[in-house]
Amino acid sequence: MAAFDTTNWSVIVRAAADDSATAREALAALFEVYWYPVYAMVRRYGHNATDAEDLAQAYFARLIEKGWVKEVRPEHGRFRSFLLVSVRNFLHNERDRERAVKRGGRTRAISLDGAAAEQRYALEPVESSTPETIFERAWANEVLSRALERLRNETAKTEGADRFERLKGHLTGDEPAETYRELAEAWDVGESAVRVALHRMRKRLGTILREEIADTVADPADVGEELRHLLTTVGQ
Amino acid sequence: MADQQRCARCGAPLQPHHGDGESCPRCLLALGLSTGLGSRDPTPAASPAGGGLAGFPDQLGELRILDCLGVGEAGTVYLAEQAPPAQGKVALKVVRTGLDAAEVLDRFEAEHEALTHITHPGIAKMLQTGTTEDGRAYFVMEWIRGVPITEYCDRERLTTHRRLALFVEVCEALHRAHEVGVVHRNIKPSNVLVVEEDGKPHPKVLDLGIARALDQRLTAESLYSARSLLSGTPCYVPPELMDPSGLPPEADARSDVYSLGVLLFELLVGTPPFDARRLRQAGWAEMVRVIREEEPAPPGRRVRGLGGVAATEVALQRGTEPRRLALELQGDLDAIVLATLLKDPSRRYSSVLDLATDVRRHLRHEPVSVRTLGLGARLRRFLRRS
């Protein structure tokens, strides 16, 4: 995604003032990427699966209609914070589901996979989480899984699919030395080559993570801070 | 929470559906942080034993090095394993090149001597010191499997009250060190980690005595380096130690009071008193001027000034709403924080204990020493207590 500047939050924030079609399309693309956290939050607020999907569509329709994006000031320029707060406000003001549906819930402005979202939601530790913590954690996991997916595709292209699959469990380090030996034997290379490959993969994941996050903040200088925030939210 | 599965490395709780072979999401995300640091880092990570692959050494003396935990302005911190029979994991801090190891360890000896006389659950133990083959000083410390206090409080969405209770514990640990004459000089969130024991959070202060041993001169060179800017350290440096005219005076307990005040500010409001990004962009001279001359806004006003999205986010992390958070802060807490951040050390709390006492008083709804209270406020307190 990082390659397409149009799906970048900073571009959207700048373009939103003109309410251009480009801005709307870009917003739709970014919302589709990060809609699961919204879905999970809405579900945790007590709406059933169908309503949650409808409300997400309705929220998005309103976002476009009302030009809410324009309210984002540069100092609050993170897509995550913006969505969290504006979806909450939307839900508070939109208690009546019928009203939500009438206002655009059935228009299906964007394509969302409700069934897949519900499958994921079934795994959330719902009892111990508030709607906001579910949203935050799902967001961080979304960023991470997108980054891992990119790393998987890249590694498959350059070094074969096996490389990623067998090294992914060691990306965080702290593994027993035996594992390196096993891998070295399997690939018929030296143990040091395995460590170097792993080191490269770790560095690359770090870079990809920062690129993904850069797409969701208005100012590239905020990437580090946003990353720190995501760190606090995973595993809540 | 006590029986929840946790990451063996960072201690973050893992989700119930977390698979055995899967990596911890927090550790994976943290890779982004080290990449950010590395790409702007002028010197490569230290490699104490030499011969390590990809900047990652294998062994230092009896210690087997397992991982690089981070690169800071003073050097590199590794996770290491002790050889049998001691066993167990430790943190190994290898000081960067350019500092004379003998001098560093000499300076540390006096501090270490003092510290060996105290054991405090809130202070990470120093286990061993030494010199690498290539002449760098190193410190072996108790490995604290925790997260920075600010991160912990946000992650757990602790209320202001619970944040203050944790902060008091930090003060108590530091006071113990002050009693034996050791000043920290480098209080910041990454040096105050929180661990959970029996489901309860406990802060642990790291790196006591190290800042002085490294004789970290607070000069443009050391403070304005890419690393310290990224880690946000300048925000925590007391104004008296940022003397542009020459060598700053020796730090005393009141310098730690200031840095603790910055920590308290960040715990309460989510950001340090001076905007980190502004300081980063300001240039050295302007940064010194801001820290030495500008009066920070009181925490309550800072929250009110955040506006919409940001204020809601900060309040949510404290389990409340923006207006209520601002009300909680204004008055006592504003006064306590501002009294720690005074530019003139002699006007601050004279000891960390005095600061802790005032915070404790506030938690018990008793009058705090830094505020001259009007009759109305006293009456309200009296009624609340009785």
Coordinates of C-alpha atoms in Angstrom, one line a residue:
Chain A
M1 CA 0.0 0.0 0.0
A2 CA 2.8 2.3 0.8
A3 CA 3.6 2.6 -2.9
F4 CA 0.4 4.4 -3.6
D5 CA 0.4 7.9 -2.3
T6 CA -3.3 8.4 -2.8
T7 CA -4.1 6.0 0.1
N8 CA -2.0 8.0 2.4
W9 CA -3.7 9.8 5.3
S10 CA -1.6 12.9 4.8
V11 CA -2.8 13.1 1.2
I12 CA -6.3 12.6 2.3
V13 CA -6.2 15.3 5.0
R14 CA -4.8 17.8 2.4
A15 CA -7.2 16.8 -0.3
A16 CA -10.3 16.7 2.0
A17 CA -10.7 20.4 2.1
D18 CA -11.6 20.4 -1.6
D19 CA -13.9 17.4 -1.1
S20 CA -12.6 16.0 -4.3
A21 CA -13.5 12.6 -5.8
T22 CA -9.8 11.6 -5.3
A23 CA -10.0 12.3 -1.6
R24 CA -13.2 10.3 -1.3
E25 CA -11.8 7.3 -3.2
A26 CA -8.6 7.4 -1.2
L27 CA -10.6 7.5 2.0
A28 CA -12.6 4.5 0.9
A29 CA -9.4 2.6 0.2
L30 CA -7.9 3.4 3.6
F31 CA -11.2 2.7 5.4
E32 CA -11.4 -0.7 3.7
V33 CA -8.0 -1.6 5.0
Y34 CA -8.7 -0.6 8.6
W35 CA -12.4 -1.3 8.9
Y36 CA -12.1 -4.4 11.0
P37 CA -11.1 -2.5 14.2
V38 CA -14.2 -0.3 13.6
Y39 CA -16.3 -3.4 13.2
A40 CA -14.9 -5.0 16.4
M41 CA -15.6 -1.8 18.4
V42 CA -19.1 -1.5 17.1
R43 CA -19.8 -5.2 17.9
R44 CA -18.4 -4.7 21.5
Y45 CA -20.8 -1.8 21.9
G46 CA -23.5 -4.5 21.7
H47 CA -24.6 -4.4 18.1
N48 CA -25.1 -7.8 16.3
A49 CA -23.1 -8.8 13.3
T50 CA -25.5 -7.5 10.7
D51 CA -26.0 -4.2 12.4
A52 CA -22.3 -3.8 13.0
E53 CA -21.6 -4.1 9.3
D54 CA -24.5 -1.8 8.4
L55 CA -23.3 0.8 11.0
A56 CA -19.8 0.7 9.5
Q57 CA -21.3 1.4 6.1
A58 CA -23.5 4.1 7.5
Y59 CA -20.6 5.7 9.3
F60 CA -18.5 5.8 6.2
A61 CA -21.4 7.2 4.1
R62 CA -21.7 10.0 6.7
L63 CA -18.0 10.6 6.8
I64 CA -18.1 11.4 3.1
E65 CA -21.4 13.3 3.1
K66 CA -20.6 15.5 6.0
G67 CA -16.9 16.1 5.2
W68 CA -15.9 15.1 8.8
V69 CA -12.3 14.7 7.6
K70 CA -12.0 18.4 7.4
E71 CA -12.2 18.6 11.1
V72 CA -8.8 16.9 11.4
R73 CA -6.2 19.4 12.3
P74 CA -2.5 18.7 11.6
E75 CA -1.7 18.2 15.3
H76 CA -4.3 15.5 15.6
G77 CA -3.3 14.0 12.3
R78 CA -3.6 10.3 12.9
F79 CA -6.2 8.2 11.1
R80 CA -6.4 5.8 14.1
S81 CA -7.3 8.5 16.6
F82 CA -9.6 10.2 14.2
L83 CA -11.5 7.0 13.5
L84 CA -11.7 5.9 17.2
V85 CA -13.2 9.2 18.3
S86 CA -15.4 9.9 15.3
V87 CA -16.9 6.4 15.3
R88 CA -17.7 6.6 19.0
N89 CA -19.4 9.9 18.5
F90 CA -21.3 8.5 15.5
L91 CA -22.5 5.6 17.6
H92 CA -23.6 7.9 20.4
N93 CA -25.6 10.0 18.0
E94 CA -26.9 7.1 16.0
R95 CA -28.5 4.9 18.6
D96 CA -31.4 4.0 16.4
R97 CA -30.2 1.4 13.9
E98 CA -33.1 2.1 11.5
R99 CA -32.0 5.7 11.2
A100 CA -28.5 4.5 10.4
V101 CA -29.7 2.2 7.7
K102 CA -31.9 4.9 6.2
R103 CA -29.0 7.3 6.2
G104 CA -26.9 5.1 4.0
G105 CA -26.3 1.7 5.7
R106 CA -27.8 -0.1 2.7
T107 CA -26.0 1.9 0.1
R108 CA -22.8 -0.2 0.4
A109 CA -20.4 2.5 -0.5
I110 CA -17.5 0.3 0.2
S111 CA -16.8 -3.4 0.0
L112 CA -16.5 -5.0 3.5
D113 CA -16.2 -8.7 4.2
G114 CA -18.6 -9.0 7.1
A115 CA -18.3 -12.8 7.4
A116 CA -14.6 -12.7 7.7
A117 CA -14.8 -9.9 10.2
E118 CA -17.2 -11.9 12.3
Q119 CA -14.9 -14.9 12.3
R120 CA -12.1 -12.7 13.6
Y121 CA -14.3 -11.1 16.2
A122 CA -15.2 -14.5 17.6
L123 CA -11.5 -14.9 18.7
E124 CA -11.4 -11.5 20.6
P125 CA -11.2 -11.7 24.3
V126 CA -14.4 -9.7 24.6
E127 CA -15.2 -10.1 28.3
S128 CA -12.0 -8.4 29.4
S129 CA -12.0 -5.6 26.8
T130 CA -13.8 -2.3 26.3
P131 CA -14.9 -1.3 22.8
E132 CA -12.0 1.1 22.7
T133 CA -9.4 -1.4 23.8
I134 CA -10.7 -3.9 21.2
F135 CA -10.4 -1.2 18.5
E136 CA -6.9 -0.3 19.5
R137 CA -5.6 -3.8 19.7
A138 CA -7.3 -4.8 16.4
W139 CA -5.7 -1.8 14.8
A140 CA -2.2 -2.7 16.0
N141 CA -2.7 -6.3 14.8
E142 CA -4.0 -5.1 11.5
V143 CA -0.8 -3.0 10.9
L144 CA 1.3 -5.9 12.0
S145 CA -0.5 -8.5 9.8
R146 CA -0.3 -6.3 6.8
A147 CA 3.4 -5.8 7.3
L148 CA 4.0 -9.5 7.8
E149 CA 2.0 -10.3 4.6
R150 CA 4.1 -7.9 2.6
L151 CA 7.3 -9.4 4.1
R152 CA 6.0 -12.9 3.2
N153 CA 5.4 -11.9 -0.4
E154 CA 8.7 -10.1 -0.8
T155 CA 10.6 -13.0 0.7
A156 CA 8.8 -15.6 -1.4
K157 CA 9.8 -13.7 -4.5
T158 CA 13.4 -13.3 -3.7
E159 CA 14.2 -16.4 -1.6
G160 CA 11.4 -18.8 -2.0
A161 CA 8.3 -19.4 0.2
D162 CA 10.1 -21.8 2.5
R163 CA 12.4 -19.1 3.9
F164 CA 9.7 -17.0 5.4
E165 CA 7.6 -19.8 6.8
R166 CA 10.5 -21.3 8.6
L167 CA 12.0 -18.1 9.9
K168 CA 8.9 -16.3 10.9
G169 CA 8.7 -17.9 14.3
H170 CA 12.2 -16.6 15.1
L171 CA 11.7 -13.0 14.1
T172 CA 11.6 -11.8 17.7
G173 CA 14.9 -13.5 18.5
D174 CA 15.6 -15.3 21.8
E175 CA 15.6 -18.7 20.2
P176 CA 17.6 -21.8 21.2
A177 CA 20.8 -22.3 19.2
E178 CA 19.6 -25.8 18.1
T179 CA 17.0 -24.2 15.9
Y180 CA 19.7 -22.3 13.9
R181 CA 21.6 -25.6 13.4
E182 CA 18.5 -27.4 12.2
L183 CA 17.7 -24.7 9.7
A184 CA 21.3 -24.5 8.5
E185 CA 21.2 -28.2 7.9
A186 CA 17.9 -28.0 6.1
W187 CA 19.1 -25.3 3.7
D188 CA 22.6 -26.7 3.5
V189 CA 24.3 -23.5 4.6
G190 CA 26.3 -22.4 7.6
E191 CA 24.7 -21.4 10.8
S192 CA 25.9 -17.9 10.4
A193 CA 24.1 -17.6 7.1
V194 CA 20.8 -18.4 8.9
R195 CA 21.5 -15.7 11.5
V196 CA 22.3 -13.2 8.8
A197 CA 19.1 -14.1 6.8
L198 CA 17.1 -13.7 10.0
H199 CA 18.7 -10.4 10.9
R200 CA 17.9 -9.1 7.4
M201 CA 14.3 -10.2 7.7
R202 CA 13.9 -8.5 11.1
K203 CA 15.3 -5.3 9.8
R204 CA 13.1 -5.4 6.7
L205 CA 10.0 -6.1 8.8
G206 CA 10.9 -3.0 10.9
T207 CA 11.1 -0.9 7.7
I208 CA 7.8 -2.2 6.3
L209 CA 6.1 -1.6 9.6
R210 CA 7.2 2.0 9.6
E211 CA 6.0 2.4 6.0
E212 CA 2.6 1.0 6.8
I213 CA 2.3 3.3 9.8
A214 CA 3.4 6.3 7.7
D215 CA 0.3 5.8 5.6
T216 CA -1.9 6.5 8.6
V217 CA -0.3 9.6 10.0
A218 CA -0.4 13.1 8.6
D219 CA 3.2 13.9 9.5
P220 CA 6.0 11.4 8.8
A221 CA 7.7 12.6 12.0
D222 CA 4.8 11.0 13.9
V223 CA 5.7 7.4 12.9
G224 CA 7.8 6.7 15.9
E225 CA 5.3 8.0 18.3
E226 CA 2.4 6.2 16.7
L227 CA 4.5 3.0 16.8
R228 CA 5.1 3.5 20.5
H229 CA 1.4 3.9 20.9
L230 CA 0.6 0.7 19.1
L231 CA 3.1 -1.1 21.3
T232 CA 1.2 0.0 24.4
T233 CA -2.1 -1.4 22.9
V234 CA -1.1 -4.8 21.8
G235 CA -1.6 -7.5 24.4
Q236 CA -4.0 -5.4 26.5
Chain B
M1 CA -4.8 -11.6 34.8
A2 CA -2.4 -13.6 36.9
D3 CA -2.9 -16.9 34.9
Q4 CA -2.9 -15.1 31.5
Q5 CA -0.3 -16.3 29.1
R6 CA 2.5 -13.8 28.7
C7 CA 5.4 -13.3 26.3
A8 CA 8.5 -14.7 27.9
R9 CA 10.6 -11.9 26.4
C10 CA 8.7 -8.6 27.0
G11 CA 6.1 -9.8 29.5
A12 CA 3.1 -8.5 27.4
P13 CA 0.0 -10.5 27.9
L14 CA -0.8 -12.8 24.9
Q15 CA -4.3 -13.4 23.5
P16 CA -6.0 -16.6 24.4
H17 CA -5.8 -17.8 20.8
H18 CA -2.1 -17.1 20.5
G19 CA -0.5 -20.1 19.0
D20 CA 2.6 -21.8 20.5
G21 CA 4.9 -21.1 17.6
E22 CA 3.7 -17.6 17.0
S23 CA 5.7 -14.5 17.8
C24 CA 4.5 -12.0 20.3
P25 CA 2.9 -9.0 18.5
R26 CA 4.5 -6.5 20.8
C27 CA 8.0 -7.8 20.1
L28 CA 7.3 -7.9 16.4
L29 CA 6.1 -4.3 16.4
A30 CA 9.1 -3.3 18.4
L31 CA 11.3 -4.2 15.4
G32 CA 10.0 -1.0 13.8
L33 CA 11.4 1.0 16.6
S34 CA 14.9 -0.4 16.4
T35 CA 14.9 0.1 12.7
G36 CA 13.9 3.7 13.1
L37 CA 16.8 4.2 15.5
G38 CA 19.3 2.2 13.4
S39 CA 18.6 4.1 10.2
R40 CA 19.5 7.4 11.7
D41 CA 22.1 6.1 14.1
P42 CA 25.5 7.4 13.3
T43 CA 27.4 4.4 14.8
P44 CA 26.7 0.7 14.5
A45 CA 25.6 -1.3 17.5
A46 CA 28.5 -2.2 19.8
S47 CA 29.9 -5.7 19.4
P48 CA 31.7 -6.4 22.7
A49 CA 33.2 -9.8 21.9
G50 CA 34.0 -8.9 18.3
G51 CA 33.3 -11.4 15.5
G52 CA 29.6 -11.3 16.1
L53 CA 27.4 -11.6 13.0
A54 CA 25.4 -8.7 11.7
G55 CA 26.4 -6.5 14.7
F56 CA 25.3 -9.2 17.1
P57 CA 28.0 -10.6 19.3
D58 CA 27.8 -14.2 20.7
Q59 CA 29.6 -14.1 24.0
L60 CA 31.1 -11.8 26.5
G61 CA 33.2 -13.7 29.1
E62 CA 30.9 -16.1 30.9
L63 CA 27.8 -14.5 29.4
R64 CA 26.1 -15.8 26.3
I65 CA 24.4 -13.0 24.5
L66 CA 20.9 -13.8 23.3
D67 CA 19.6 -10.6 21.8
C68 CA 20.1 -6.9 21.4
L69 CA 17.5 -5.1 23.6
G70 CA 18.2 -1.6 22.4
V71 CA 20.7 1.1 21.4
G72 CA 20.8 4.1 23.6
E73 CA 22.9 7.3 23.7
A74 CA 25.4 5.6 26.1
G75 CA 25.8 2.3 24.5
T76 CA 24.0 -0.9 23.7
V77 CA 22.0 -3.1 26.0
Y78 CA 21.9 -6.9 25.4
L79 CA 19.9 -9.7 26.9
A80 CA 22.4 -12.3 28.1
E81 CA 22.4 -15.6 29.9
Q82 CA 24.7 -16.4 32.8
A83 CA 26.8 -19.5 32.6
P84 CA 26.0 -22.3 35.0
P85 CA 25.8 -22.5 38.0
A86 CA 24.5 -19.0 38.3
Q87 CA 22.1 -19.2 35.2
G88 CA 19.3 -16.8 34.6
K89 CA 19.0 -13.9 32.2
V90 CA 20.6 -10.6 32.8
A91 CA 20.8 -7.2 31.0
L92 CA 24.3 -6.3 29.8
K93 CA 25.0 -2.7 29.0
V94 CA 28.1 -2.1 26.9
V95 CA 29.3 1.5 27.0
R96 CA 30.0 3.0 23.6
T97 CA 33.5 3.6 22.4
G98 CA 35.2 6.9 23.1
L99 CA 35.0 6.7 26.8
D100 CA 37.9 5.4 28.9
A101 CA 36.7 2.2 30.5
A102 CA 39.0 2.6 33.5
E103 CA 37.7 6.1 34.2
V104 CA 34.1 5.0 33.8
L105 CA 34.5 2.1 36.2
D106 CA 36.5 4.2 38.7
R107 CA 33.7 6.7 38.8
F108 CA 31.1 4.0 39.1
E109 CA 33.0 2.3 42.0
A110 CA 32.0 4.9 44.6
E111 CA 28.4 4.8 43.5
H112 CA 28.4 1.0 43.5
E113 CA 29.9 0.9 46.9
A114 CA 27.0 3.0 48.2
L115 CA 24.4 1.0 46.3
T116 CA 25.6 -2.3 47.7
H117 CA 24.5 -1.2 51.1
I118 CA 20.9 -1.0 50.1
T119 CA 18.5 -3.4 48.6
H120 CA 15.2 -2.0 47.5
P121 CA 12.6 -3.9 45.5
G122 CA 12.1 -0.8 43.4
I123 CA 15.8 -0.6 42.3
A124 CA 17.2 -3.0 39.7
K125 CA 20.3 -4.7 41.1
M126 CA 23.8 -4.1 39.6
L127 CA 25.5 -7.5 39.4
Q128 CA 28.9 -7.0 37.9
T129 CA 31.1 -4.6 36.0
G130 CA 34.0 -5.1 33.7
T131 CA 35.9 -4.2 30.6
T132 CA 35.6 -5.9 27.1
E133 CA 38.6 -7.0 25.1
D134 CA 38.3 -3.9 23.0
G135 CA 38.4 -1.7 26.0
R136 CA 34.8 -0.8 26.7
A137 CA 33.3 -0.7 30.1
Y138 CA 30.3 -2.9 30.7
F139 CA 27.6 -3.3 33.4
V140 CA 25.7 -6.5 34.1
M141 CA 22.4 -5.8 35.7
E142 CA 19.3 -7.6 36.9
W143 CA 17.1 -8.0 33.8
I144 CA 13.8 -6.4 34.4
R145 CA 11.1 -7.9 32.2
G146 CA 8.9 -4.8 32.2
V147 CA 7.7 -2.0 30.1
P148 CA 8.3 1.8 30.5
I149 CA 6.0 3.2 33.2
T150 CA 4.3 5.6 30.8
E151 CA 3.6 2.7 28.4
Y152 CA 2.4 0.5 31.1
C153 CA -0.1 3.0 32.5
D154 CA -1.5 3.7 29.0
R155 CA -1.7 0.1 28.1
E156 CA -3.6 -0.7 31.3
R157 CA -5.6 2.5 31.1
L158 CA -4.8 3.3 34.7
T159 CA -6.7 6.1 36.3
T160 CA -5.0 9.2 37.5
H161 CA -5.2 7.8 41.1
R162 CA -3.5 4.6 40.2
R163 CA -0.8 6.4 38.2
L164 CA -0.1 8.6 41.2
A165 CA 0.2 5.5 43.5
L166 CA 2.8 4.0 41.1
F167 CA 4.6 7.3 40.9
V168 CA 4.9 7.4 44.7
E169 CA 6.6 4.0 44.6
V170 CA 9.1 5.4 42.1
C171 CA 9.9 8.3 44.5
E172 CA 10.3 6.0 47.4
A173 CA 12.9 3.8 45.5
L174 CA 14.8 6.9 44.4
H175 CA 14.7 8.4 47.9
R176 CA 16.4 5.2 49.2
A177 CA 19.3 5.8 46.7
H178 CA 19.5 9.5 47.6
E179 CA 19.8 8.5 51.3
V180 CA 23.1 6.8 50.4
G181 CA 24.2 9.7 48.3
V182 CA 23.5 8.3 44.8
V183 CA 21.7 10.6 42.4
H184 CA 20.2 9.1 39.3
R185 CA 20.7 12.0 36.8
N186 CA 18.9 10.2 34.0
I187 CA 15.3 9.6 35.1
K188 CA 13.1 9.0 32.0
P189 CA 10.3 6.5 31.2
S190 CA 12.7 3.9 29.7
N191 CA 14.6 3.8 33.0
V192 CA 11.5 3.2 35.1
L193 CA 10.0 -0.1 34.1
V194 CA 6.9 -1.7 35.5
V195 CA 6.7 -5.4 36.2
E196 CA 3.6 -7.3 37.3
E197 CA 4.1 -9.6 40.3
D198 CA 1.1 -11.5 41.6
G199 CA -1.1 -9.4 39.3
K200 CA 0.1 -6.1 40.9
P201 CA 2.3 -3.5 39.1
H202 CA 5.6 -2.6 40.6
P203 CA 8.0 0.0 39.3
K204 CA 11.7 -0.7 39.1
V205 CA 14.3 2.0 38.6
L206 CA 17.1 1.1 36.2
D207 CA 20.7 2.4 35.7
L208 CA 21.2 4.0 39.0
G209 CA 24.7 5.4 39.2
I210 CA 25.4 4.8 35.6
A211 CA 24.8 8.4 34.3
R212 CA 27.4 9.7 36.8
A213 CA 29.9 6.9 35.9
L214 CA 29.6 7.8 32.3
D215 CA 30.0 11.5 33.3
Q216 CA 27.4 12.2 30.7
R217 CA 28.2 15.9 30.0
L218 CA 25.1 17.6 29.0
T219 CA 26.5 19.3 26.1
A220 CA 25.4 19.9 22.6
E221 CA 27.3 16.8 21.5
S222 CA 25.8 14.4 24.0
L223 CA 22.3 15.8 24.2
Y224 CA 21.7 16.8 20.7
S225 CA 22.7 13.5 19.2
A226 CA 20.2 11.7 17.0
R227 CA 19.8 9.0 19.6
S228 CA 18.9 11.2 22.6
L229 CA 16.6 13.2 20.4
L230 CA 14.8 10.1 19.3
S231 CA 14.4 8.8 22.8
G232 CA 13.1 12.2 23.9
T233 CA 15.7 12.6 26.7
P234 CA 16.2 16.4 26.4
C235 CA 12.7 16.9 27.9
Y236 CA 13.8 15.2 31.1
V237 CA 17.0 17.2 31.6
P238 CA 16.8 19.8 34.4
P239 CA 17.5 23.4 33.4
E240 CA 20.5 23.7 35.7
L241 CA 22.2 20.9 34.0
M242 CA 21.8 22.6 30.6
D243 CA 24.1 25.5 31.3
P244 CA 25.2 26.9 28.0
S245 CA 28.0 28.9 29.5
G246 CA 30.2 26.0 30.5
L247 CA 30.4 22.9 32.5
P248 CA 27.1 22.4 34.4
P249 CA 27.2 21.9 38.2
E250 CA 27.1 18.5 39.8
A251 CA 23.5 17.1 39.9
D252 CA 21.9 16.7 43.3
A253 CA 18.6 15.2 44.5
R254 CA 16.7 18.3 43.3
S255 CA 17.8 17.5 39.7
D256 CA 16.1 14.1 40.1
V257 CA 13.0 16.0 41.5
Y258 CA 12.8 17.9 38.3
S259 CA 13.1 14.8 36.1
L260 CA 10.5 13.1 38.2
G261 CA 8.3 16.1 37.7
V262 CA 8.6 15.7 33.9
L263 CA 7.7 12.0 34.4
L264 CA 4.7 12.9 36.5
F265 CA 3.6 15.4 33.9
E266 CA 3.8 12.8 31.2
L267 CA 1.9 10.2 33.3
L268 CA -0.9 12.7 34.0
V269 CA -1.2 14.3 30.5
G270 CA 0.3 11.9 28.1
T271 CA 3.1 14.2 26.9
P272 CA 6.1 15.9 28.5
P273 CA 5.8 19.6 29.5
F274 CA 7.7 20.8 26.5
D275 CA 6.7 19.5 23.1
A276 CA 9.2 16.9 22.1
R277 CA 8.9 17.6 18.4
R278 CA 9.3 21.3 18.9
L279 CA 12.5 20.7 20.9
R280 CA 13.8 18.3 18.2
Q281 CA 13.3 20.9 15.5
A282 CA 14.4 23.9 17.6
G283 CA 18.2 23.6 17.3
W284 CA 20.5 23.4 20.3
A285 CA 20.5 27.0 21.5
E286 CA 16.7 27.3 21.3
M287 CA 16.3 23.9 23.1
V288 CA 18.4 25.2 25.9
R289 CA 16.5 28.4 26.0
V290 CA 13.1 26.7 26.2
I291 CA 14.1 24.4 29.0
R292 CA 15.9 27.1 31.0
E293 CA 13.4 29.9 30.5
E294 CA 10.0 28.9 29.4
E295 CA 7.4 28.2 32.0
P296 CA 5.4 25.0 31.2
A297 CA 1.6 25.1 31.2
P298 CA 0.0 23.4 34.2
P299 CA -1.2 19.9 33.4
G300 CA -4.9 20.8 33.8
R301 CA -4.6 23.6 31.3
R302 CA -2.6 21.4 28.9
V303 CA -5.4 18.8 28.8
R304 CA -8.0 21.6 28.1
G305 CA -5.8 22.9 25.4
L306 CA -5.6 19.6 23.5
G307 CA -9.0 19.8 22.0
G308 CA -11.3 17.2 20.4
V309 CA -9.7 14.0 19.3
A310 CA -6.4 14.3 21.2
A311 CA -8.1 15.2 24.5
T312 CA -10.6 12.3 24.2
E313 CA -7.8 9.9 23.5
V314 CA -5.7 11.0 26.5
A315 CA -8.8 10.9 28.7
L316 CA -9.8 7.5 27.5
Q317 CA -6.4 6.1 28.4
R318 CA -7.1 7.3 31.9
G319 CA -10.6 5.8 32.0
T320 CA -12.4 9.2 32.0
E321 CA -13.6 12.1 29.9
P322 CA -11.6 15.2 28.9
R323 CA -13.5 17.6 31.1
R324 CA -13.3 15.3 34.2
L325 CA -9.6 14.7 33.6
A326 CA -8.9 18.5 33.5
L327 CA -10.8 18.9 36.7
E328 CA -8.8 16.1 38.4
L329 CA -5.6 17.8 37.5
Q330 CA -6.3 21.4 38.3
G331 CA -5.5 22.6 41.8
D332 CA -3.3 20.3 43.8
L333 CA -1.8 18.3 41.0
D334 CA -1.1 21.4 38.9
A335 CA 0.6 22.9 42.0
I336 CA 2.6 19.8 42.8
V337 CA 3.8 19.3 39.2
L338 CA 4.8 23.0 38.8
A339 CA 6.7 22.9 42.1
T340 CA 8.9 20.2 40.7
L341 CA 9.5 22.0 37.4
L342 CA 10.7 25.3 38.8
K343 CA 13.8 26.5 37.1
D344 CA 15.6 27.4 40.3
P345 CA 16.5 24.1 42.1
S346 CA 16.4 25.8 45.5
R347 CA 12.7 26.6 45.0
R348 CA 11.7 23.0 44.1
Y349 CA 10.8 20.3 46.6
S350 CA 14.1 19.8 48.4
S351 CA 13.8 16.1 48.4
V352 CA 12.1 13.3 46.5
L353 CA 10.5 12.3 49.8
D354 CA 8.8 15.7 50.2
L355 CA 7.4 15.3 46.7
A356 CA 6.1 11.8 47.5
T357 CA 4.6 13.0 50.7
D358 CA 2.6 15.7 48.9
V359 CA 1.4 13.2 46.2
R360 CA 0.3 10.9 49.0
R361 CA -1.5 13.7 50.8
H362 CA -3.3 14.5 47.6
L363 CA -4.4 10.9 47.3
R364 CA -5.8 11.0 50.8
H365 CA -7.5 14.4 50.1
E366 CA -5.3 16.1 52.6
P367 CA -3.8 19.6 52.1
V368 CA -0.6 19.6 50.1
S369 CA 2.4 21.6 51.3
V370 CA 2.9 23.5 48.0
R371 CA -0.5 25.1 48.1
T372 CA -1.7 27.8 50.4
L373 CA -5.3 26.8 50.8
G374 CA -8.3 29.0 51.1
L375 CA -10.8 28.3 53.8
G376 CA -13.3 26.8 51.3
A377 CA -10.9 24.3 50.0
R378 CA -9.9 23.2 53.5
L379 CA -13.5 22.8 54.5
R380 CA -14.3 20.7 51.4
R381 CA -11.3 18.5 52.2
F382 CA -12.3 18.1 55.8
L383 CA -15.8 17.1 54.8
R384 CA -14.6 14.6 52.3
R385 CA -12.3 13.0 54.8
S386 CA -14.8 12.8 57.6

